[in-house]
């Protein structure tokens, strides 16, 4: 049955899949960043969109480093659902990744 009231929540299975993929591809992502190769952007975007299926605009993110840890910036644009879900998404990051990466949600 179709409802005009769609559920605005993160897809947890897609989030788990994203972090598993990110962990597997971490070295490739780092190599792309080091070589100024944007191929990782499209790969991340493709796997990030299903995590937030209710958000119909383009998701924006940026990866970098502060010299100690990798930084994954995620922009929520002040959207209350993205703010809530990005916090839950960050909590799902595996410990092995959170030792080397910081997830930062920003407006």
PDB file of N, CA and C in Angstrom:
ATOM      1  N   UNK A   1       0.838  -1.188   0.000  1.00  0.00           N
ATOM      2  CA  UNK A   1       0.000   0.000   0.000  1.00  0.00           C
ATOM      3  C   UNK A   1       0.878   1.245   0.000  1.00  0.00           C
ATOM      4  N   UNK A   2       0.552   2.175  -0.828  1.00  0.00           N
ATOM      5  CA  UNK A   2       1.308   3.422  -0.926  1.00  0.00           C
ATOM      6  C   UNK A   2       0.814   4.411   0.125  1.00  0.00           C
ATOM      7  N   UNK A   3       1.753   5.078   0.741  1.00  0.00           N
ATOM      8  CA  UNK A   3       1.403   6.094   1.724  1.00  0.00           C
ATOM      9  C   UNK A   3       2.110   7.390   1.370  1.00  0.00           C
ATOM     10  N   UNK A   4       1.408   8.490   1.511  1.00  0.00           N
ATOM     11  CA  UNK A   4       2.050   9.781   1.267  1.00  0.00           C
ATOM     12  C   UNK A   4       2.983  10.141   2.416  1.00  0.00           C
ATOM     13  N   UNK A   5       2.860   9.422   3.521  1.00  0.00           N
ATOM     14  CA  UNK A   5       3.713   9.661   4.672  1.00  0.00           C
ATOM     15  C   UNK A   5       4.850   8.641   4.667  1.00  0.00           C
ATOM     16  N   UNK A   6       5.890   8.954   3.910  1.00  0.00           N
ATOM     17  CA  UNK A   6       7.013   8.024   3.839  1.00  0.00           C
ATOM     18  C   UNK A   6       7.826   8.108   5.121  1.00  0.00           C
ATOM     19  N   UNK A   7       8.390   6.990   5.479  1.00  0.00           N
ATOM     20  CA  UNK A   7       9.219   6.960   6.682  1.00  0.00           C
ATOM     21  C   UNK A   7      10.544   7.643   6.392  1.00  0.00           C
ATOM     22  N   UNK A   8      10.875   8.596   7.218  1.00  0.00           N
ATOM     23  CA  UNK A   8      12.114   9.329   7.037  1.00  0.00           C
ATOM     24  C   UNK A   8      13.113   8.821   8.062  1.00  0.00           C
ATOM     25  N   UNK A   9      13.734   7.704   7.690  1.00  0.00           N
ATOM     26  CA  UNK A   9      14.747   7.148   8.570  1.00  0.00           C
ATOM     27  C   UNK A   9      15.831   6.480   7.751  1.00  0.00           C
ATOM     28  N   UNK A  10      16.956   6.356   8.395  1.00  0.00           N
ATOM     29  CA  UNK A  10      18.104   5.734   7.778  1.00  0.00           C
ATOM     30  C   UNK A  10      17.836   4.247   7.542  1.00  0.00           C
ATOM     31  N   UNK A  11      18.373   3.724   6.448  1.00  0.00           N
ATOM     32  CA  UNK A  11      18.312   2.296   6.175  1.00  0.00           C
ATOM     33  C   UNK A  11      19.529   1.662   6.857  1.00  0.00           C
ATOM     34  N   UNK A  12      19.294   0.978   7.972  1.00  0.00           N
ATOM     35  CA  UNK A  12      20.397   0.444   8.779  1.00  0.00           C
ATOM     36  C   UNK A  12      21.190  -0.627   8.042  1.00  0.00           C
ATOM     37  N   UNK A  13      20.511  -1.455   7.259  1.00  0.00           N
ATOM     38  CA  UNK A  13      21.233  -2.485   6.494  1.00  0.00           C
ATOM     39  C   UNK A  13      22.164  -1.832   5.471  1.00  0.00           C
ATOM     40  N   UNK A  14      21.693  -0.773   4.820  1.00  0.00           N
ATOM     41  CA  UNK A  14      22.533  -0.050   3.856  1.00  0.00           C
ATOM     42  C   UNK A  14      23.702   0.629   4.572  1.00  0.00           C
ATOM     43  N   UNK A  15      23.455   1.115   5.791  1.00  0.00           N
ATOM     44  CA  UNK A  15      24.526   1.749   6.567  1.00  0.00           C
ATOM     45  C   UNK A  15      25.596   0.729   6.942  1.00  0.00           C
ATOM     46  N   UNK A  16      25.168  -0.441   7.387  1.00  0.00           N
ATOM     47  CA  UNK A  16      26.130  -1.497   7.723  1.00  0.00           C
ATOM     48  C   UNK A  16      26.921  -1.907   6.495  1.00  0.00           C
ATOM     49  N   UNK A  17      26.232  -2.038   5.376  1.00  0.00           N
ATOM     50  CA  UNK A  17      26.886  -2.395   4.118  1.00  0.00           C
ATOM     51  C   UNK A  17      27.890  -1.314   3.703  1.00  0.00           C
ATOM     52  N   UNK A  18      27.517  -0.052   3.879  1.00  0.00           N
ATOM     53  CA  UNK A  18      28.416   1.048   3.535  1.00  0.00           C
ATOM     54  C   UNK A  18      29.708   0.952   4.331  1.00  0.00           C
ATOM     55  N   UNK A  19      29.591   0.808   5.649  1.00  0.00           N
ATOM     56  CA  UNK A  19      30.796   0.783   6.482  1.00  0.00           C
ATOM     57  C   UNK A  19      31.656  -0.443   6.194  1.00  0.00           C
ATOM     58  N   UNK A  20      31.042  -1.576   5.893  1.00  0.00           N
ATOM     59  CA  UNK A  20      31.811  -2.775   5.529  1.00  0.00           C
ATOM     60  C   UNK A  20      32.577  -2.516   4.222  1.00  0.00           C
ATOM     61  N   UNK A  21      31.898  -1.911   3.257  1.00  0.00           N
ATOM     62  CA  UNK A  21      32.542  -1.579   1.986  1.00  0.00           C
ATOM     63  C   UNK A  21      33.668  -0.571   2.208  1.00  0.00           C
ATOM     64  N   UNK A  22      33.413   0.467   2.992  1.00  0.00           N
ATOM     65  CA  UNK A  22      34.420   1.507   3.245  1.00  0.00           C
ATOM     66  C   UNK A  22      35.660   0.883   3.873  1.00  0.00           C
ATOM     67  N   UNK A  23      35.449  -0.013   4.817  1.00  0.00           N
ATOM     68  CA  UNK A  23      36.572  -0.670   5.482  1.00  0.00           C
ATOM     69  C   UNK A  23      37.385  -1.500   4.481  1.00  0.00           C
ATOM     70  N   UNK A  24      36.695  -2.219   3.607  1.00  0.00           N
ATOM     71  CA  UNK A  24      37.366  -3.026   2.589  1.00  0.00           C
ATOM     72  C   UNK A  24      38.124  -2.167   1.579  1.00  0.00           C
ATOM     73  N   UNK A  25      37.590  -1.010   1.274  1.00  0.00           N
ATOM     74  CA  UNK A  25      38.158  -0.138   0.237  1.00  0.00           C
ATOM     75  C   UNK A  25      39.009   0.994   0.805  1.00  0.00           C
ATOM     76  N   UNK A  26      39.252   0.978   2.084  1.00  0.00           N
ATOM     77  CA  UNK A  26      39.933   2.101   2.739  1.00  0.00           C
ATOM     78  C   UNK A  26      41.247   2.470   2.057  1.00  0.00           C
ATOM     79  N   UNK A  27      42.099   1.502   1.774  1.00  0.00           N
ATOM     80  CA  UNK A  27      43.400   1.823   1.162  1.00  0.00           C
ATOM     81  C   UNK A  27      43.221   2.420  -0.226  1.00  0.00           C
ATOM     82  N   UNK A  28      42.276   1.893  -0.999  1.00  0.00           N
ATOM     83  CA  UNK A  28      41.992   2.454  -2.314  1.00  0.00           C
ATOM     84  C   UNK A  28      41.520   3.905  -2.189  1.00  0.00           C
ATOM     85  N   UNK A  29      40.651   4.170  -1.212  1.00  0.00           N
ATOM     86  CA  UNK A  29      40.152   5.531  -0.985  1.00  0.00           C
ATOM     87  C   UNK A  29      41.307   6.465  -0.634  1.00  0.00           C
ATOM     88  N   UNK A  30      42.172   6.025   0.262  1.00  0.00           N
ATOM     89  CA  UNK A  30      43.329   6.831   0.667  1.00  0.00           C
ATOM     90  C   UNK A  30      44.238   7.089  -0.532  1.00  0.00           C
ATOM     91  N   UNK A  31      44.461   6.036  -1.345  1.00  0.00           N
ATOM     92  CA  UNK A  31      45.302   6.195  -2.539  1.00  0.00           C
ATOM     93  C   UNK A  31      44.687   7.193  -3.511  1.00  0.00           C
ATOM     94  N   UNK A  32      43.375   7.122  -3.696  1.00  0.00           N
ATOM     95  CA  UNK A  32      42.691   8.077  -4.579  1.00  0.00           C
ATOM     96  C   UNK A  32      42.875   9.502  -4.069  1.00  0.00           C
ATOM     97  N   UNK A  33      42.687   9.696  -2.775  1.00  0.00           N
ATOM     98  CA  UNK A  33      42.848  11.037  -2.198  1.00  0.00           C
ATOM     99  C   UNK A  33      44.273  11.532  -2.415  1.00  0.00           C
ATOM    100  N   UNK A  34      45.260  10.671  -2.147  1.00  0.00           N
ATOM    101  CA  UNK A  34      46.670  11.044  -2.304  1.00  0.00           C
ATOM    102  C   UNK A  34      47.014  11.387  -3.742  1.00  0.00           C
ATOM    103  N   UNK A  35      46.386  10.682  -4.687  1.00  0.00           N
ATOM    104  CA  UNK A  35      46.678  10.882  -6.106  1.00  0.00           C
ATOM    105  C   UNK A  35      45.724  11.867  -6.790  1.00  0.00           C
ATOM    106  N   UNK A  36      44.888  12.528  -5.994  1.00  0.00           N
ATOM    107  CA  UNK A  36      43.904  13.491  -6.523  1.00  0.00           C
ATOM    108  C   UNK A  36      43.020  12.853  -7.585  1.00  0.00           C
ATOM    109  N   UNK A  37      42.651  11.599  -7.343  1.00  0.00           N
ATOM    110  CA  UNK A  37      41.777  10.834  -8.236  1.00  0.00           C
ATOM    111  C   UNK A  37      40.379  10.834  -7.623  1.00  0.00           C
ATOM    112  N   UNK A  38      39.412  11.408  -8.307  1.00  0.00           N
ATOM    113  CA  UNK A  38      38.067  11.551  -7.746  1.00  0.00           C
ATOM    114  C   UNK A  38      37.199  10.306  -7.891  1.00  0.00           C
ATOM    115  N   UNK A  39      37.750   9.208  -8.365  1.00  0.00           N
ATOM    116  CA  UNK A  39      36.952   7.985  -8.561  1.00  0.00           C
ATOM    117  C   UNK A  39      36.255   7.547  -7.276  1.00  0.00           C
ATOM    118  N   UNK A  40      36.885   7.772  -6.144  1.00  0.00           N
ATOM    119  CA  UNK A  40      36.290   7.354  -4.870  1.00  0.00           C
ATOM    120  C   UNK A  40      35.010   8.123  -4.557  1.00  0.00           C
ATOM    121  N   UNK A  41      34.904   9.350  -5.046  1.00  0.00           N
ATOM    122  CA  UNK A  41      33.724  10.181  -4.763  1.00  0.00           C
ATOM    123  C   UNK A  41      32.469   9.505  -5.316  1.00  0.00           C
ATOM    124  N   UNK A  42      32.533   9.039  -6.553  1.00  0.00           N
ATOM    125  CA  UNK A  42      31.373   8.408  -7.181  1.00  0.00           C
ATOM    126  C   UNK A  42      31.055   7.085  -6.499  1.00  0.00           C
ATOM    127  N   UNK A  43      32.095   6.349  -6.109  1.00  0.00           N
ATOM    128  CA  UNK A  43      31.885   5.061  -5.441  1.00  0.00           C
ATOM    129  C   UNK A  43      31.221   5.258  -4.077  1.00  0.00           C
ATOM    130  N   UNK A  44      31.669   6.245  -3.331  1.00  0.00           N
ATOM    131  CA  UNK A  44      31.066   6.526  -2.024  1.00  0.00           C
ATOM    132  C   UNK A  44      29.635   7.012  -2.209  1.00  0.00           C
ATOM    133  N   UNK A  45      29.436   7.929  -3.143  1.00  0.00           N
ATOM    134  CA  UNK A  45      28.107   8.468  -3.388  1.00  0.00           C
ATOM    135  C   UNK A  45      27.106   7.357  -3.706  1.00  0.00           C
ATOM    136  N   UNK A  46      27.519   6.424  -4.539  1.00  0.00           N
ATOM    137  CA  UNK A  46      26.651   5.311  -4.939  1.00  0.00           C
ATOM    138  C   UNK A  46      26.224   4.462  -3.737  1.00  0.00           C
ATOM    139  N   UNK A  47      27.107   4.320  -2.763  1.00  0.00           N
ATOM    140  CA  UNK A  47      26.808   3.488  -1.595  1.00  0.00           C
ATOM    141  C   UNK A  47      26.197   4.278  -0.438  1.00  0.00           C
ATOM    142  N   UNK A  48      26.352   5.598  -0.475  1.00  0.00           N
ATOM    143  CA  UNK A  48      25.817   6.440   0.594  1.00  0.00           C
ATOM    144  C   UNK A  48      24.342   6.778   0.377  1.00  0.00           C
ATOM    145  N   UNK A  49      23.925   6.959  -0.867  1.00  0.00           N
ATOM    146  CA  UNK A  49      22.535   7.328  -1.164  1.00  0.00           C
ATOM    147  C   UNK A  49      21.516   6.350  -0.561  1.00  0.00           C
ATOM    148  N   UNK A  50      21.724   5.024  -0.663  1.00  0.00           N
ATOM    149  CA  UNK A  50      20.739   4.097  -0.097  1.00  0.00           C
ATOM    150  C   UNK A  50      20.634   4.159   1.436  1.00  0.00           C
ATOM    151  N   UNK A  51      21.633   4.733   2.086  1.00  0.00           N
ATOM    152  CA  UNK A  51      21.596   4.856   3.552  1.00  0.00           C
ATOM    153  C   UNK A  51      20.515   5.854   3.968  1.00  0.00           C
ATOM    154  N   UNK A  52      20.323   6.874   3.163  1.00  0.00           N
ATOM    155  CA  UNK A  52      19.356   7.942   3.463  1.00  0.00           C
ATOM    156  C   UNK A  52      18.340   8.033   2.318  1.00  0.00           C
ATOM    157  N   UNK A  53      17.513   7.021   2.125  1.00  0.00           N
ATOM    158  CA  UNK A  53      16.633   6.952   0.951  1.00  0.00           C
ATOM    159  C   UNK A  53      15.590   8.065   0.868  1.00  0.00           C
ATOM    160  N   UNK A  54      15.271   8.675   1.966  1.00  0.00           N
ATOM    161  CA  UNK A  54      14.252   9.726   1.991  1.00  0.00           C
ATOM    162  C   UNK A  54      14.785  11.064   1.497  1.00  0.00           C
ATOM    163  N   UNK A  55      16.112  11.228   1.473  1.00  0.00           N
ATOM    164  CA  UNK A  55      16.699  12.511   1.097  1.00  0.00           C
ATOM    165  C   UNK A  55      16.862  12.542  -0.414  1.00  0.00           C
ATOM    166  N   UNK A  56      16.049  13.333  -1.083  1.00  0.00           N
ATOM    167  CA  UNK A  56      15.972  13.317  -2.541  1.00  0.00           C
ATOM    168  C   UNK A  56      16.962  14.267  -3.219  1.00  0.00           C
ATOM    169  N   UNK A  57      17.576  15.145  -2.456  1.00  0.00           N
ATOM    170  CA  UNK A  57      18.585  16.040  -3.026  1.00  0.00           C
ATOM    171  C   UNK A  57      19.923  15.300  -3.048  1.00  0.00           C
ATOM    172  N   UNK A  58      20.933  15.952  -3.588  1.00  0.00           N
ATOM    173  CA  UNK A  58      22.266  15.350  -3.610  1.00  0.00           C
ATOM    174  C   UNK A  58      22.857  15.369  -2.198  1.00  0.00           C
ATOM    175  N   UNK A  59      23.385  14.229  -1.794  1.00  0.00           N
ATOM    176  CA  UNK A  59      24.130  14.178  -0.535  1.00  0.00           C
ATOM    177  C   UNK A  59      25.516  14.764  -0.793  1.00  0.00           C
ATOM    178  N   UNK A  60      26.004  15.500   0.181  1.00  0.00           N
ATOM    179  CA  UNK A  60      27.330  16.087   0.021  1.00  0.00           C
ATOM    180  C   UNK A  60      28.229  15.621   1.142  1.00  0.00           C
ATOM    181  N   UNK A  61      29.458  15.289   0.763  1.00  0.00           N
ATOM    182  CA  UNK A  61      30.451  14.838   1.719  1.00  0.00           C
ATOM    183  C   UNK A  61      31.822  15.231   1.198  1.00  0.00           C
ATOM    184  N   UNK A  62      32.801  15.158   2.077  1.00  0.00           N
ATOM    185  CA  UNK A  62      34.169  15.486   1.708  1.00  0.00           C
ATOM    186  C   UNK A  62      35.082  14.640   2.578  1.00  0.00           C
ATOM    187  N   UNK A  63      36.140  14.119   2.010  1.00  0.00           N
ATOM    188  CA  UNK A  63      37.116  13.353   2.773  1.00  0.00           C
ATOM    189  C   UNK A  63      38.444  14.077   2.741  1.00  0.00           C
ATOM    190  N   UNK A  64      39.142  13.999   3.857  1.00  0.00           N
ATOM    191  CA  UNK A  64      40.449  14.625   3.958  1.00  0.00           C
ATOM    192  C   UNK A  64      41.199  14.062   5.142  1.00  0.00           C
ATOM    193  N   UNK A  65      42.175  14.801   5.595  1.00  0.00           N
ATOM    194  CA  UNK A  65      42.984  14.358   6.727  1.00  0.00           C
ATOM    195  C   UNK A  65      43.433  15.566   7.519  1.00  0.00           C
ATOM    196  N   UNK A  66      43.523  15.373   8.831  1.00  0.00           N
ATOM    197  CA  UNK A  66      44.055  16.446   9.667  1.00  0.00           C
ATOM    198  C   UNK A  66      45.518  16.172  10.007  1.00  0.00           C
ATOM    199  N   UNK A  67      46.119  15.228   9.302  1.00  0.00           N
ATOM    200  CA  UNK A  67      47.511  14.857   9.542  1.00  0.00           C
ATOM    201  C   UNK A  67      47.660  13.692  10.499  1.00  0.00           C
ATOM    202  N   UNK A  68      46.623  13.426  11.268  1.00  0.00           N
ATOM    203  CA  UNK A  68      46.640  12.322  12.230  1.00  0.00           C
ATOM    204  C   UNK A  68      45.583  11.296  11.854  1.00  0.00           C
ATOM    205  N   UNK A  69      44.379  11.779  11.575  1.00  0.00           N
ATOM    206  CA  UNK A  69      43.243  10.922  11.237  1.00  0.00           C
ATOM    207  C   UNK A  69      42.613  11.384   9.938  1.00  0.00           C
ATOM    208  N   UNK A  70      41.992  10.424   9.262  1.00  0.00           N
ATOM    209  CA  UNK A  70      41.176  10.784   8.112  1.00  0.00           C
ATOM    210  C   UNK A  70      39.916  11.467   8.612  1.00  0.00           C
ATOM    211  N   UNK A  71      39.376  12.360   7.822  1.00  0.00           N
ATOM    212  CA  UNK A  71      38.153  13.066   8.195  1.00  0.00           C
ATOM    213  C   UNK A  71      37.104  12.870   7.111  1.00  0.00           C
ATOM    214  N   UNK A  72      35.937  12.446   7.546  1.00  0.00           N
ATOM    215  CA  UNK A  72      34.804  12.213   6.652  1.00  0.00           C
ATOM    216  C   UNK A  72      33.756  13.252   7.035  1.00  0.00           C
ATOM    217  N   UNK A  73      33.684  14.320   6.253  1.00  0.00           N
ATOM    218  CA  UNK A  73      32.698  15.372   6.496  1.00  0.00           C
ATOM    219  C   UNK A  73      31.416  15.014   5.763  1.00  0.00           C
ATOM    220  N   UNK A  74      30.308  15.099   6.463  1.00  0.00           N
ATOM    221  CA  UNK A  74      28.987  14.831   5.912  1.00  0.00           C
ATOM    222  C   UNK A  74      28.137  16.056   6.159  1.00  0.00           C
ATOM    223  N   UNK A  75      27.526  16.580   5.130  1.00  0.00           N
ATOM    224  CA  UNK A  75      26.752  17.815   5.244  1.00  0.00           C
ATOM    225  C   UNK A  75      25.256  17.503   5.308  1.00  0.00           C
ATOM    226  N   UNK A  76      24.610  17.955   6.386  1.00  0.00           N
ATOM    227  CA  UNK A  76      23.193  17.646   6.618  1.00  0.00           C
ATOM    228  C   UNK A  76      22.261  18.797   6.248  1.00  0.00           C
ATOM    229  N   UNK A  77      22.799  19.963   5.926  1.00  0.00           N
ATOM    230  CA  UNK A  77      22.009  21.123   5.470  1.00  0.00           C
ATOM    231  C   UNK A  77      20.930  21.552   6.471  1.00  0.00           C
ATOM    232  N   UNK A  78      21.112  21.204   7.735  1.00  0.00           N
ATOM    233  CA  UNK A  78      20.117  21.564   8.744  1.00  0.00           C
ATOM    234  C   UNK A  78      18.872  20.709   8.705  1.00  0.00           C
ATOM    235  N   UNK A  79      18.850  19.675   7.867  1.00  0.00           N
ATOM    236  CA  UNK A  79      17.698  18.774   7.777  1.00  0.00           C
ATOM    237  C   UNK A  79      17.622  17.936   9.054  1.00  0.00           C
ATOM    238  N   UNK A  80      16.521  18.038   9.783  1.00  0.00           N
ATOM    239  CA  UNK A  80      16.416  17.379  11.095  1.00  0.00           C
ATOM    240  C   UNK A  80      16.586  15.866  11.015  1.00  0.00           C
ATOM    241  N   UNK A  81      16.094  15.260   9.923  1.00  0.00           N
ATOM    242  CA  UNK A  81      16.242  13.814   9.780  1.00  0.00           C
ATOM    243  C   UNK A  81      17.694  13.430   9.491  1.00  0.00           C
ATOM    244  N   UNK A  82      18.349  14.205   8.624  1.00  0.00           N
ATOM    245  CA  UNK A  82      19.756  13.925   8.338  1.00  0.00           C
ATOM    246  C   UNK A  82      20.636  14.174   9.554  1.00  0.00           C
ATOM    247  N   UNK A  83      20.303  15.170  10.352  1.00  0.00           N
ATOM    248  CA  UNK A  83      21.080  15.434  11.568  1.00  0.00           C
ATOM    249  C   UNK A  83      21.011  14.220  12.491  1.00  0.00           C
ATOM    250  N   UNK A  84      19.799  13.735  12.725  1.00  0.00           N
ATOM    251  CA  UNK A  84      19.596  12.576  13.604  1.00  0.00           C
ATOM    252  C   UNK A  84      20.251  11.333  13.031  1.00  0.00           C
ATOM    253  N   UNK A  85      19.996  11.096  11.763  1.00  0.00           N
ATOM    254  CA  UNK A  85      20.505   9.876  11.139  1.00  0.00           C
ATOM    255  C   UNK A  85      22.014   9.905  10.936  1.00  0.00           C
ATOM    256  N   UNK A  86      22.587  11.075  10.694  1.00  0.00           N
ATOM    257  CA  UNK A  86      24.041  11.117  10.521  1.00  0.00           C
ATOM    258  C   UNK A  86      24.739  10.794  11.839  1.00  0.00           C
ATOM    259  N   UNK A  87      24.124  11.166  12.967  1.00  0.00           N
ATOM    260  CA  UNK A  87      24.696  10.804  14.270  1.00  0.00           C
ATOM    261  C   UNK A  87      24.643   9.283  14.464  1.00  0.00           C
ATOM    262  N   UNK A  88      23.521   8.670  14.106  1.00  0.00           N
ATOM    263  CA  UNK A  88      23.394   7.213  14.217  1.00  0.00           C
ATOM    264  C   UNK A  88      24.347   6.522  13.244  1.00  0.00           C
ATOM    265  N   UNK A  89      24.489   7.069  12.052  1.00  0.00           N
ATOM    266  CA  UNK A  89      25.398   6.522  11.048  1.00  0.00           C
ATOM    267  C   UNK A  89      26.837   6.558  11.555  1.00  0.00           C
ATOM    268  N   UNK A  90      27.219   7.654  12.163  1.00  0.00           N
ATOM    269  CA  UNK A  90      28.569   7.784  12.719  1.00  0.00           C
ATOM    270  C   UNK A  90      28.819   6.739  13.799  1.00  0.00           C
ATOM    271  N   UNK A  91      27.810   6.496  14.621  1.00  0.00           N
ATOM    272  CA  UNK A  91      27.933   5.494  15.700  1.00  0.00           C
ATOM    273  C   UNK A  91      28.139   4.088  15.144  1.00  0.00           C
ATOM    274  N   UNK A  92      27.688   3.858  13.925  1.00  0.00           N
ATOM    275  CA  UNK A  92      27.805   2.535  13.315  1.00  0.00           C
ATOM    276  C   UNK A  92      29.184   2.282  12.700  1.00  0.00           C
ATOM    277  N   UNK A  93      30.012   3.319  12.632  1.00  0.00           N
ATOM    278  CA  UNK A  93      31.351   3.139  12.064  1.00  0.00           C
ATOM    279  C   UNK A  93      32.097   2.096  12.892  1.00  0.00           C
ATOM    280  N   UNK A  94      32.676   1.076  12.248  1.00  0.00           N
ATOM    281  CA  UNK A  94      33.420   0.061  12.994  1.00  0.00           C
ATOM    282  C   UNK A  94      34.591   0.675  13.769  1.00  0.00           C
ATOM    283  N   UNK A  95      34.884   0.099  14.903  1.00  0.00           N
ATOM    284  CA  UNK A  95      35.973   0.593  15.746  1.00  0.00           C
ATOM    285  C   UNK A  95      37.283   0.682  14.973  1.00  0.00           C
ATOM    286  N   UNK A  96      37.535  -0.315  14.127  1.00  0.00           N
ATOM    287  CA  UNK A  96      38.789  -0.304  13.360  1.00  0.00           C
ATOM    288  C   UNK A  96      38.894   0.950  12.490  1.00  0.00           C
ATOM    289  N   UNK A  97      37.773   1.414  11.965  1.00  0.00           N
ATOM    290  CA  UNK A  97      37.778   2.652  11.177  1.00  0.00           C
ATOM    291  C   UNK A  97      37.829   3.882  12.066  1.00  0.00           C
ATOM    292  N   UNK A  98      37.095   3.868  13.150  1.00  0.00           N
ATOM    293  CA  UNK A  98      37.055   5.067  14.002  1.00  0.00           C
ATOM    294  C   UNK A  98      38.393   5.331  14.684  1.00  0.00           C
ATOM    295  N   UNK A  99      39.256   4.330  14.706  1.00  0.00           N
ATOM    296  CA  UNK A  99      40.618   4.558  15.201  1.00  0.00           C
ATOM    297  C   UNK A  99      41.415   5.413  14.223  1.00  0.00           C
ATOM    298  N   UNK A 100      41.007   5.370  12.928  1.00  0.00           N
ATOM    299  CA  UNK A 100      41.757   6.066  11.884  1.00  0.00           C
ATOM    300  C   UNK A 100      40.968   7.183  11.196  1.00  0.00           C
ATOM    301  N   UNK A 101      39.637   7.224  11.400  1.00  0.00           N
ATOM    302  CA  UNK A 101      38.784   8.207  10.749  1.00  0.00           C
ATOM    303  C   UNK A 101      37.861   8.882  11.758  1.00  0.00           C
ATOM    304  N   UNK A 102      37.571  10.132  11.486  1.00  0.00           N
ATOM    305  CA  UNK A 102      36.595  10.873  12.284  1.00  0.00           C
ATOM    306  C   UNK A 102      35.454  11.275  11.354  1.00  0.00           C
ATOM    307  N   UNK A 103      34.226  10.950  11.746  1.00  0.00           N
ATOM    308  CA  UNK A 103      33.039  11.328  10.986  1.00  0.00           C
ATOM    309  C   UNK A 103      32.520  12.643  11.569  1.00  0.00           C
ATOM    310  N   UNK A 104      32.380  13.639  10.720  1.00  0.00           N
ATOM    311  CA  UNK A 104      31.984  14.975  11.158  1.00  0.00           C
ATOM    312  C   UNK A 104      30.748  15.407  10.374  1.00  0.00           C
ATOM    313  N   UNK A 105      29.634  15.582  11.073  1.00  0.00           N
ATOM    314  CA  UNK A 105      28.405  16.060  10.431  1.00  0.00           C
ATOM    315  C   UNK A 105      28.347  17.575  10.613  1.00  0.00           C
ATOM    316  N   UNK A 106      28.147  18.267   9.505  1.00  0.00           N
ATOM    317  CA  UNK A 106      28.102  19.724   9.509  1.00  0.00           C
ATOM    318  C   UNK A 106      26.924  20.232   8.720  1.00  0.00           C
ATOM    319  N   UNK A 107      26.600  21.489   8.948  1.00  0.00           N
ATOM    320  CA  UNK A 107      25.519  22.136   8.231  1.00  0.00           C
ATOM    321  C   UNK A 107      26.001  22.448   6.858  1.00  0.00           C
TER     322      UNK A 107
END
